[in-house]
Amino acid sequence: MAYEYKPFSYVPPAGLTQAEPRHAVAIVGAGPIGLALAVDLAQRGIRSVVLDDNNVVSVGSRAICWSKRTLEIFDRLGIGPRMLEKGVTWKIGRNFHGDKEVYSFDLLPEEGHKYPAFINLQQYYVEQYLVERAQEFPDLIDLRFKNKVVGHQDLGDAVKLDIQTPDGLYRLEADWMIACDGAGSPTRARMGLDFSGQTFEEQFLIADIEMEQSPFGDADVPERWFWFDPPFHSGKSALLHMQPDNIYRIDLQLDAGADHKAEAAEDKVIPRIKAIVGDKPFKLDWVSVYRFRCIKLDQFVHNRVIFAGDSAHVVSPFGARGGNGGIQDVDNLGWKLAAVLKGEAKAALLNTYHEERSFGSAENILNSARATNFMTPKTPIEELFRSETLRLAQDQPFARKLLNSGRLSLPCSLEGMALQTPAAAQVAPGRALLDAPLISETGNSWLLNEVQGDFTLVGFGDVTLPDLSGIRRIGINQRADHPCFTAAGNHAIRRYGSGKAYLFRPDGHVCAVFDTPTEQAVLTAKARALGAELENAA
């Protein structure tokens, strides 16, 4: 394999020889979701213990497509620039029918954003960067590898966990337990919780290959190529895109009922790869077979046990909504859990994590299921619809919007939900921030760097911002006694308008917009975002 797997150190935990202290948060699973949550909480001063049954990063590339919104979250967590430097940036996608291109698209046609629409970067790099980032918080993040959670009990005001190590069994208690233990979540199994949704019969083969020569022909930059009924894989679909280290991901649809073990054997895989890349030399890096699933828990919050990432919801890979959706879970949960632990909000605020992210995962599942049905039609009507869409898309722009090889991940809007104060604006309450470049006397910045992490009130143009405890203030295209910036290229004003103030939540979602931001109006909106309306309704 191109990546060198190095095991992390196992350290015998204190609980083997003495009573463990009460922990604020126990995170089960040291994948991207669990590690990201630990870093998020540490940045807010919250201690956590991270428990994982393994001691290496994930084997195989797994999640590789990281969206702009996810990169912005990773920027706040401290690894975004590192991911961007290592990752393969792409924004052009091409769809083919047979050997003919029918449609191409540009995911980020406008300038003025810190991060691109997507990068491709193997999951093992993301986990490595997150582990190294977590190790920068030795007093706040207790990373425990080879610590397998084998049992847990919700005590009402805490959770008791039983943990197996190479040196024996021990117990600890935590105020909150966050299950980030993946699609096969042992936590979920112990609790007898079932997913609801749809499992498709179709299976796909993933093959990561290492090649010096690009299989993209004359394309001078990396792209995403998707084929319907390609000449090298008749009657099926195929996907090709690039990763770092000269690794290329190929997804191939398999026959219904195919034996997944036989299909993953080299004598079956290599001829299929050669049919795509021709005589160019390559070597296999990783092979896997997966089945499409679009499923989720009915409830993400179970008293003191909370589910995030694949333990809460699973979607098919097309559209890159799995890993990206999980990181957006973290972005939603982290600030709320910290607010509860600090006594700034009641525990009822955590129910809005379920409300908002269950909605987001349902949106991901809907898009994922639609893509699956378009790629693998089940009925003569679905087959006719796809055939005619592909035919018309070659010269009819309206049909190109119907062509579905996976609607790529976008941030979920929370408009109309409990924590937002309704208002009309170009970026309505509930929507995630739209980034924009900023200039100040001390240097250049980006809107995302100024608003994420805390409640932040931003004035665009001619609007006066009140000075309130616990709320940061910045001005754009204004002069005042708080930090002020100029909208570079006028992108910020064009995206948000002028003469308005926006209150951003710590996760970068707008929670209120004001023409005249009075002290009382802003404080009321912040209180609502911290769950005050939920308390009044109780």
Coordinates of C-alpha atoms in Angstrom, one line a residue, residues 5-534:
Y5 CA 0.3 2.3 8.6
K6 CA 1.9 3.0 12.0
P7 CA 0.2 1.8 15.2
F8 CA -0.6 4.2 17.9
S9 CA 0.8 3.5 21.4
Y10 CA -1.4 1.6 23.9
V11 CA -1.0 3.0 27.4
P12 CA -2.6 1.0 30.3
P13 CA -5.4 3.2 31.6
A14 CA -5.6 4.4 35.2
G15 CA -8.8 2.4 35.7
L16 CA -7.0 -0.9 35.8
T17 CA -5.4 -0.1 39.1
Q18 CA -7.5 2.6 40.7
A19 CA -10.9 4.3 40.4
E20 CA -11.4 6.4 37.3
P21 CA -12.4 10.0 37.8
R22 CA -15.8 11.0 36.5
H23 CA -15.4 12.1 32.9
A24 CA -17.5 14.8 31.2
V25 CA -17.7 13.0 27.8
A26 CA -16.8 9.5 26.7
I27 CA -16.5 9.2 22.9
V28 CA -16.6 5.7 21.6
G29 CA -14.7 5.4 18.3
A30 CA -11.6 7.1 17.1
G31 CA -12.6 7.5 13.5
P32 CA -13.0 10.9 11.8
I33 CA -16.3 11.6 13.7
G34 CA -15.1 10.7 17.2
L35 CA -11.7 12.5 16.8
A36 CA -13.3 15.6 15.3
L37 CA -15.8 15.8 18.2
A38 CA -12.9 15.5 20.8
V39 CA -11.0 18.3 19.1
D40 CA -14.2 20.5 18.9
L41 CA -14.9 20.0 22.6
A42 CA -11.3 20.6 23.6
Q43 CA -11.3 23.9 21.7
R44 CA -14.3 24.8 24.0
G45 CA -12.5 23.7 27.1
I46 CA -14.4 20.4 27.5
R47 CA -12.5 17.3 28.5
S48 CA -13.2 14.0 26.8
V49 CA -11.9 10.4 26.8
V50 CA -11.8 8.7 23.4
L51 CA -12.1 4.9 23.4
D52 CA -11.2 2.8 20.4
D53 CA -10.8 -1.0 20.0
N54 CA -8.0 -0.5 17.4
N55 CA -4.7 1.3 17.3
V56 CA -4.3 2.2 13.6
V57 CA -6.1 4.5 11.2
S58 CA -8.7 3.0 8.9
V59 CA -7.3 0.5 6.4
G60 CA -8.2 1.5 2.8
S61 CA -9.1 4.9 1.5
R62 CA -12.8 4.7 2.5
A63 CA -14.3 8.2 2.7
I64 CA -12.3 10.3 0.2
C65 CA -14.5 13.2 -1.0
W66 CA -14.6 16.2 1.4
S67 CA -17.0 19.0 0.6
K68 CA -16.4 22.8 0.9
R69 CA -18.6 23.0 4.0
T70 CA -16.8 20.1 5.7
L71 CA -13.4 21.7 4.9
E72 CA -14.6 24.9 6.5
I73 CA -15.4 22.9 9.7
F74 CA -12.0 21.2 9.6
D75 CA -10.5 24.7 9.2
R76 CA -12.0 25.6 12.6
L77 CA -10.7 22.3 14.1
G78 CA -7.2 23.2 12.9
I79 CA -6.5 20.7 10.1
G80 CA -8.3 22.3 7.1
P81 CA -5.1 23.9 5.6
R82 CA -3.2 20.6 6.0
M83 CA -6.0 18.7 4.2
L84 CA -6.1 21.2 1.4
E85 CA -2.3 21.0 0.9
K86 CA -2.3 17.2 0.7
G87 CA -5.6 16.6 -1.0
V88 CA -6.5 16.6 -4.7
T89 CA -8.7 19.6 -5.6
W90 CA -11.4 19.2 -8.2
K91 CA -14.5 20.9 -9.2
I92 CA -15.3 19.7 -12.7
G93 CA -17.5 16.6 -13.2
R94 CA -18.2 14.8 -16.4
N95 CA -21.0 12.4 -17.2
F96 CA -20.8 9.9 -20.0
H97 CA -23.3 7.7 -21.7
G98 CA -21.4 4.9 -23.4
D99 CA -18.2 6.6 -24.7
K100 CA -19.9 10.0 -25.4
E101 CA -19.8 12.9 -22.9
V102 CA -23.4 14.2 -22.3
Y103 CA -22.9 16.8 -19.6
S104 CA -20.2 18.5 -17.5
F105 CA -20.6 20.7 -14.5
D106 CA -18.5 23.2 -12.4
L107 CA -19.2 22.9 -8.7
L108 CA -17.7 26.3 -7.7
P109 CA -17.9 28.7 -10.7
E110 CA -17.4 31.9 -8.6
E111 CA -14.4 33.2 -6.8
G112 CA -14.0 34.5 -3.3
H113 CA -14.0 31.3 -1.2
K114 CA -11.1 30.0 1.0
Y115 CA -11.9 26.4 0.2
P116 CA -12.7 24.7 -3.1
A117 CA -16.0 22.8 -3.8
F118 CA -14.3 19.4 -3.0
I119 CA -11.0 17.8 -2.4
N120 CA -10.2 14.1 -2.5
L121 CA -8.2 12.8 0.4
Q122 CA -8.1 9.3 1.8
Q123 CA -9.7 8.8 5.2
Y124 CA -6.5 7.4 6.7
Y125 CA -4.8 10.8 6.2
V126 CA -7.8 12.6 7.8
E127 CA -7.7 10.3 10.8
Q128 CA -3.9 10.8 11.1
Y129 CA -4.2 14.5 11.1
L130 CA -7.0 14.4 13.6
V131 CA -5.0 12.2 16.0
E132 CA -2.0 14.5 15.7
R133 CA -4.3 17.5 16.3
A134 CA -5.9 15.8 19.4
Q135 CA -2.5 15.1 20.8
E136 CA -2.0 18.9 21.0
F137 CA -4.6 18.9 23.8
P138 CA -3.0 16.5 26.3
D139 CA -4.9 18.0 29.3
L140 CA -8.3 17.9 27.5
I141 CA -8.3 14.8 25.2
D142 CA -7.4 11.4 26.7
L143 CA -6.8 9.1 23.7
R144 CA -7.1 5.4 24.6
F145 CA -6.3 2.9 21.9
K146 CA -6.9 -0.8 22.4
N147 CA -9.7 0.1 24.8
K148 CA -12.8 -1.7 23.6
V149 CA -16.2 -0.8 25.1
V150 CA -17.9 -4.1 25.8
G151 CA -20.9 -2.8 27.8
H152 CA -22.6 0.3 29.0
Q153 CA -25.4 1.3 31.3
D154 CA -27.3 4.6 31.3
L155 CA -27.6 5.6 35.0
G156 CA -30.0 8.5 34.3
D157 CA -27.5 11.3 35.1
A158 CA -24.4 9.5 33.7
V159 CA -23.3 6.5 31.7
K160 CA -21.2 3.6 33.1
L161 CA -18.9 1.9 30.6
D162 CA -17.2 -1.5 30.7
I163 CA -13.9 -1.4 28.8
Q164 CA -11.7 -4.3 27.7
T165 CA -7.9 -3.8 27.3
P166 CA -5.0 -6.1 26.6
D167 CA -4.4 -5.9 30.4
G168 CA -7.9 -6.6 31.5
L169 CA -11.3 -5.0 32.2
Y170 CA -12.1 -1.7 33.9
R171 CA -15.0 0.7 34.3
L172 CA -15.5 4.4 34.0
E173 CA -18.4 6.8 34.3
A174 CA -19.1 9.8 32.1
D175 CA -21.8 12.5 32.1
W176 CA -22.4 11.9 28.4
M177 CA -21.5 9.0 26.0
I178 CA -21.2 9.7 22.3
A179 CA -21.4 6.7 20.1
C180 CA -19.2 7.3 17.0
D181 CA -18.6 3.6 16.5
G182 CA -19.6 3.3 12.9
A183 CA -22.3 1.6 10.7
G184 CA -22.0 -1.6 12.7
S185 CA -22.2 0.2 16.0
P186 CA -21.9 -2.2 18.9
T187 CA -23.5 0.6 21.1
R188 CA -26.6 0.5 18.9
A189 CA -26.7 -3.3 18.9
R190 CA -26.5 -3.4 22.7
M191 CA -29.4 -1.0 23.0
G192 CA -31.5 -3.0 20.5
L193 CA -31.9 0.0 18.2
D194 CA -32.8 -0.7 14.6
F195 CA -32.2 1.5 11.5
S196 CA -35.2 2.4 9.4
G197 CA -34.9 3.0 5.6
Q198 CA -34.0 1.1 2.5
T199 CA -31.2 -1.4 1.7
F200 CA -30.7 -1.9 -2.0
E201 CA -29.7 -5.1 -3.7
E202 CA -27.2 -3.5 -5.9
Q203 CA -23.5 -4.0 -5.0
F204 CA -20.5 -1.9 -6.1
L205 CA -16.8 -2.8 -6.3
I206 CA -14.3 -0.2 -5.1
A207 CA -10.8 -0.5 -6.4
D208 CA -8.0 1.9 -5.5
I209 CA -5.1 1.6 -7.9
E210 CA -1.7 3.2 -7.9
M211 CA -0.7 4.6 -11.3
E212 CA 2.1 7.0 -12.5
Q213 CA 0.2 7.8 -15.7
S214 CA -3.1 9.6 -15.5
P215 CA -6.2 7.6 -16.8
F216 CA -7.9 10.9 -17.5
G217 CA -6.5 11.3 -21.0
D218 CA -6.0 14.9 -22.0
A219 CA -7.5 16.4 -18.9
D220 CA -4.8 18.6 -17.4
V221 CA -6.4 18.8 -13.9
P222 CA -8.2 16.1 -11.8
E223 CA -11.9 15.6 -12.5
R224 CA -14.8 13.3 -11.6
W225 CA -15.8 11.0 -14.5
F226 CA -19.0 9.0 -14.3
W227 CA -20.2 6.6 -17.0
F228 CA -23.7 5.2 -17.7
D229 CA -23.3 2.0 -19.7
P230 CA -19.6 2.4 -20.5
P231 CA -18.1 0.4 -23.3
F232 CA -15.7 -1.3 -20.8
H233 CA -18.5 -2.3 -18.4
S234 CA -21.6 -2.8 -20.5
G235 CA -25.0 -2.3 -19.0
K236 CA -23.6 -1.0 -15.7
S237 CA -22.2 2.2 -14.3
A238 CA -18.7 3.3 -13.3
L239 CA -16.9 6.2 -11.5
L240 CA -13.3 7.4 -11.7
H241 CA -11.5 10.0 -9.7
M242 CA -8.1 10.8 -8.3
Q243 CA -6.6 10.8 -4.8
P244 CA -3.2 11.9 -3.6
D245 CA -0.1 9.7 -4.0
N246 CA -1.1 8.7 -7.6
I247 CA -4.0 6.7 -6.3
Y248 CA -7.2 6.5 -8.4
R249 CA -10.6 5.4 -7.1
I250 CA -12.7 3.2 -9.4
D251 CA -16.3 2.2 -8.6
L252 CA -17.9 -0.5 -10.7
Q253 CA -21.5 -1.6 -10.5
L254 CA -21.8 -5.4 -10.1
D255 CA -24.5 -7.8 -11.3
A256 CA -27.4 -8.4 -9.0
G257 CA -26.8 -11.2 -6.6
A258 CA -23.0 -11.2 -7.2
D259 CA -20.8 -13.1 -4.8
H260 CA -18.9 -10.2 -3.0
K261 CA -16.0 -12.4 -2.0
A262 CA -15.5 -13.7 -5.6
E263 CA -15.9 -10.2 -7.1
A264 CA -13.1 -8.8 -4.8
A265 CA -10.6 -11.5 -5.9
E266 CA -7.7 -10.2 -8.0
D267 CA -8.4 -12.5 -10.9
K268 CA -11.7 -10.7 -11.3
V269 CA -10.7 -7.2 -10.4
I270 CA -7.5 -6.8 -12.5
P271 CA -9.1 -7.6 -15.9
R272 CA -11.8 -5.0 -15.2
I273 CA -9.2 -2.4 -14.3
K274 CA -7.3 -3.1 -17.5
A275 CA -10.4 -2.6 -19.5
I276 CA -10.5 1.0 -18.2
V277 CA -6.9 2.0 -18.1
G278 CA -5.5 -0.1 -21.0
D279 CA -1.9 -1.0 -21.0
K280 CA -0.8 1.6 -18.4
P281 CA 1.0 -0.1 -15.5
F282 CA -0.8 -0.1 -12.2
K283 CA -1.0 -2.0 -8.9
L284 CA -3.9 -2.6 -6.6
D285 CA -3.9 -0.6 -3.4
W286 CA -7.2 -1.6 -1.8
V287 CA -10.4 -3.5 -2.9
S288 CA -13.8 -3.6 -1.3
V289 CA -17.4 -4.5 -2.2
Y290 CA -20.3 -2.6 -0.7
R291 CA -24.1 -2.6 -0.8
F292 CA -26.2 0.6 -1.0
R293 CA -27.9 1.5 2.2
C294 CA -30.0 4.5 2.9
I295 CA -31.0 4.1 6.6
K296 CA -31.0 6.0 9.9
L297 CA -32.0 5.8 13.5
D298 CA -35.4 7.2 14.4
Q299 CA -33.9 9.0 17.4
F300 CA -30.3 10.2 17.7
V301 CA -30.5 11.1 21.4
H302 CA -31.3 8.5 24.0
N303 CA -31.0 10.3 27.4
R304 CA -27.2 10.3 28.1
V305 CA -26.2 8.3 25.0
I306 CA -26.0 10.2 21.7
F307 CA -25.3 8.8 18.3
A308 CA -23.2 10.6 15.6
G309 CA -21.9 9.7 12.1
D310 CA -22.5 6.3 10.6
S311 CA -23.7 4.9 14.0
A312 CA -26.8 7.2 13.5
H313 CA -27.2 7.2 9.7
V314 CA -25.8 5.5 6.6
V315 CA -26.1 6.5 2.9
S316 CA -24.7 5.2 -0.3
P317 CA -21.3 6.7 -1.3
F318 CA -22.5 8.4 -4.5
G319 CA -22.8 12.1 -3.6
A320 CA -20.2 12.0 -0.8
R321 CA -22.8 12.4 1.9
G322 CA -21.6 9.9 4.5
G323 CA -18.4 11.4 6.0
N324 CA -19.4 14.9 5.2
G325 CA -22.8 14.4 7.0
G326 CA -20.9 12.9 10.0
I327 CA -18.6 15.9 10.3
Q328 CA -21.7 18.2 10.1
D329 CA -23.1 16.1 13.0
V330 CA -20.0 17.1 15.0
D331 CA -20.4 20.7 14.0
N332 CA -23.9 20.7 15.3
L333 CA -23.4 18.7 18.5
G334 CA -20.1 20.1 19.8
W335 CA -21.2 23.6 20.8
K336 CA -24.5 22.4 22.2
L337 CA -22.9 19.8 24.4
A338 CA -20.3 22.3 25.6
A339 CA -23.1 24.8 26.4
V340 CA -24.9 22.2 28.5
L341 CA -21.8 21.1 30.3
K342 CA -20.9 24.7 31.1
G343 CA -24.4 25.4 32.4
E344 CA -25.2 27.9 29.6
A345 CA -28.1 25.8 28.4
K346 CA -30.4 23.1 29.6
A347 CA -30.0 19.5 28.4
A348 CA -33.1 20.0 26.2
L349 CA -30.9 21.8 23.8
L350 CA -29.4 18.5 22.8
N351 CA -32.8 17.3 21.5
T352 CA -32.3 19.9 18.8
Y353 CA -29.2 18.1 17.7
H354 CA -31.5 15.2 16.8
E355 CA -34.1 17.5 15.2
E356 CA -31.6 19.3 13.0
R357 CA -29.3 16.4 12.1
S358 CA -32.0 13.8 11.7
F359 CA -33.5 16.3 9.2
G360 CA -30.1 16.6 7.5
S361 CA -29.5 12.9 7.3
A362 CA -33.1 12.4 5.9
E363 CA -32.2 15.0 3.2
N364 CA -29.0 13.0 2.5
I365 CA -30.9 9.7 2.3
L366 CA -33.4 11.2 -0.1
N367 CA -30.7 12.4 -2.5
S368 CA -28.8 9.2 -2.1
A369 CA -31.8 7.0 -2.8
R370 CA -32.8 9.1 -5.8
A371 CA -29.3 8.7 -7.2
T372 CA -29.3 5.0 -6.6
N373 CA -32.7 4.5 -8.4
F374 CA -31.4 6.6 -11.4
M375 CA -28.2 4.6 -11.7
T376 CA -29.9 1.3 -11.2
P377 CA -33.5 1.5 -12.4
K378 CA -35.9 -1.1 -11.0
T379 CA -38.9 -0.9 -13.3
P380 CA -39.5 -0.4 -17.1
I381 CA -40.7 3.2 -16.4
E382 CA -37.6 4.0 -14.4
E383 CA -35.5 2.5 -17.2
L384 CA -37.3 4.6 -19.8
F385 CA -37.0 7.8 -17.8
R386 CA -33.2 7.3 -17.5
S387 CA -32.8 6.4 -21.1
E388 CA -34.7 9.5 -22.3
T389 CA -32.9 11.7 -19.8
L390 CA -29.5 10.5 -21.0
R391 CA -30.6 11.1 -24.7
L392 CA -32.0 14.5 -24.1
A393 CA -29.1 15.7 -21.8
Q394 CA -26.7 15.8 -24.8
D395 CA -28.3 18.9 -26.2
Q396 CA -31.2 20.0 -23.8
P397 CA -30.1 21.9 -20.7
F398 CA -33.3 21.1 -18.8
A399 CA -32.6 17.4 -19.0
R400 CA -29.1 17.8 -17.5
K401 CA -30.6 18.8 -14.2
L402 CA -32.4 15.4 -14.1
L403 CA -29.3 13.4 -14.8
N404 CA -28.3 11.9 -11.5
S405 CA -24.9 10.3 -10.8
G406 CA -25.0 11.4 -7.2
R407 CA -26.1 14.9 -6.0
L408 CA -23.0 16.1 -4.3
S409 CA -23.0 17.1 -0.7
L410 CA -24.2 20.5 0.3
P411 CA -24.8 22.0 3.8
C412 CA -28.2 21.4 5.2
S413 CA -30.4 24.4 5.8
L414 CA -32.1 24.6 9.2
E415 CA -34.7 27.2 8.2
G416 CA -37.9 27.2 10.2
M417 CA -36.5 25.1 13.1
A418 CA -36.7 25.9 16.7
L419 CA -33.4 27.6 17.4
Q420 CA -33.7 30.2 14.5
T421 CA -35.4 33.5 14.7
P422 CA -37.4 33.9 11.5
A423 CA -36.4 36.8 9.2
A424 CA -36.2 37.6 5.5
A425 CA -32.6 37.9 4.3
Q426 CA -30.3 36.9 1.4
V427 CA -28.8 34.3 3.8
A428 CA -31.9 33.3 5.8
P429 CA -31.7 32.1 9.4
G430 CA -30.9 28.4 9.4
R431 CA -28.5 28.5 6.4
A432 CA -24.8 27.9 6.8
L433 CA -22.4 30.7 6.3
L434 CA -21.3 31.8 2.8
D435 CA -17.6 32.5 2.9
A436 CA -16.1 35.7 1.6
P437 CA -12.6 37.3 1.6
L438 CA -12.0 40.2 4.0
I439 CA -9.3 42.8 4.3
S440 CA -8.2 44.7 7.4
E441 CA -5.3 47.0 8.4
T442 CA -3.7 44.0 10.1
G443 CA -4.0 41.6 7.1
N444 CA -6.4 39.5 5.1
S445 CA -8.9 37.1 6.5
W446 CA -12.0 35.1 5.6
L447 CA -15.5 35.4 6.9
L448 CA -15.4 31.8 8.1
N449 CA -12.4 32.4 10.3
E450 CA -14.1 35.4 11.9
V451 CA -17.5 33.9 12.7
Q452 CA -17.1 30.2 13.5
G453 CA -16.6 29.0 17.1
D454 CA -18.6 31.5 19.1
F455 CA -21.8 33.5 18.8
T456 CA -20.8 36.3 16.5
L457 CA -22.7 39.4 15.4
V458 CA -21.6 40.7 12.0
G459 CA -22.7 44.1 10.6
F460 CA -22.7 44.5 6.8
G461 CA -22.5 48.2 5.7
D462 CA -24.4 50.9 7.6
V463 CA -25.7 49.3 10.7
T464 CA -24.8 49.8 14.4
L465 CA -23.9 46.8 16.5
P466 CA -24.6 46.7 20.3
D467 CA -21.8 45.7 22.6
L468 CA -23.0 42.6 24.4
S469 CA -21.2 40.2 26.7
G470 CA -20.7 36.7 25.2
I471 CA -21.2 37.9 21.6
R472 CA -18.3 38.8 19.4
R473 CA -18.8 41.7 17.0
I474 CA -17.2 42.4 13.6
G475 CA -18.0 45.0 11.0
I476 CA -17.7 44.7 7.2
N477 CA -17.4 48.0 5.2
Q478 CA -17.9 50.0 8.3
R479 CA -15.8 51.9 10.9
A480 CA -16.5 51.2 14.6
D481 CA -14.8 50.4 17.9
H482 CA -14.8 46.7 17.2
P483 CA -12.8 44.7 14.5
C484 CA -13.7 45.9 11.1
F485 CA -12.9 44.6 7.6
T486 CA -13.4 45.6 4.0
A487 CA -15.2 43.2 1.7
A488 CA -12.6 42.2 -0.8
G489 CA -14.1 42.1 -4.3
N490 CA -17.3 43.1 -2.6
H491 CA -18.1 39.4 -2.3
A492 CA -19.4 39.7 1.3
I493 CA -21.8 42.5 0.5
R494 CA -23.1 40.8 -2.7
R495 CA -23.8 37.6 -0.7
Y496 CA -25.3 39.1 2.5
G497 CA -26.6 42.5 1.4
S498 CA -25.9 45.9 3.1
G499 CA -27.4 47.6 6.1
K500 CA -28.1 44.3 8.0
A501 CA -26.7 42.5 11.0
Y502 CA -26.4 38.7 11.1
L503 CA -26.1 36.7 14.3
F504 CA -24.1 33.5 13.6
R505 CA -24.3 30.4 15.9
P506 CA -21.0 28.8 16.9
D507 CA -21.4 26.3 14.1
G508 CA -21.5 29.0 11.5
H509 CA -25.2 28.8 10.8
V510 CA -27.2 32.1 10.8
C511 CA -29.7 32.1 13.7
A512 CA -31.0 35.7 13.3
V513 CA -30.9 38.7 11.0
F514 CA -31.7 42.3 12.0
D515 CA -32.2 45.6 10.2
T516 CA -31.8 47.3 13.6
P517 CA -30.0 45.0 16.1
T518 CA -31.1 46.3 19.5
E519 CA -29.6 44.8 22.6
Q520 CA -32.8 43.1 23.6
A521 CA -33.4 41.7 20.1
V522 CA -29.9 40.2 19.8
L523 CA -30.0 38.8 23.4
T524 CA -33.4 37.2 22.7
A525 CA -32.2 35.6 19.5
K526 CA -29.1 34.2 21.3
A527 CA -31.2 32.9 24.1
R528 CA -33.5 31.2 21.6
A529 CA -30.5 29.6 19.9
L530 CA -29.5 28.2 23.3
G531 CA -32.9 26.6 23.7
A532 CA -34.8 29.2 25.7
E533 CA -38.0 28.7 23.6
L534 CA -37.7 24.9 24.4

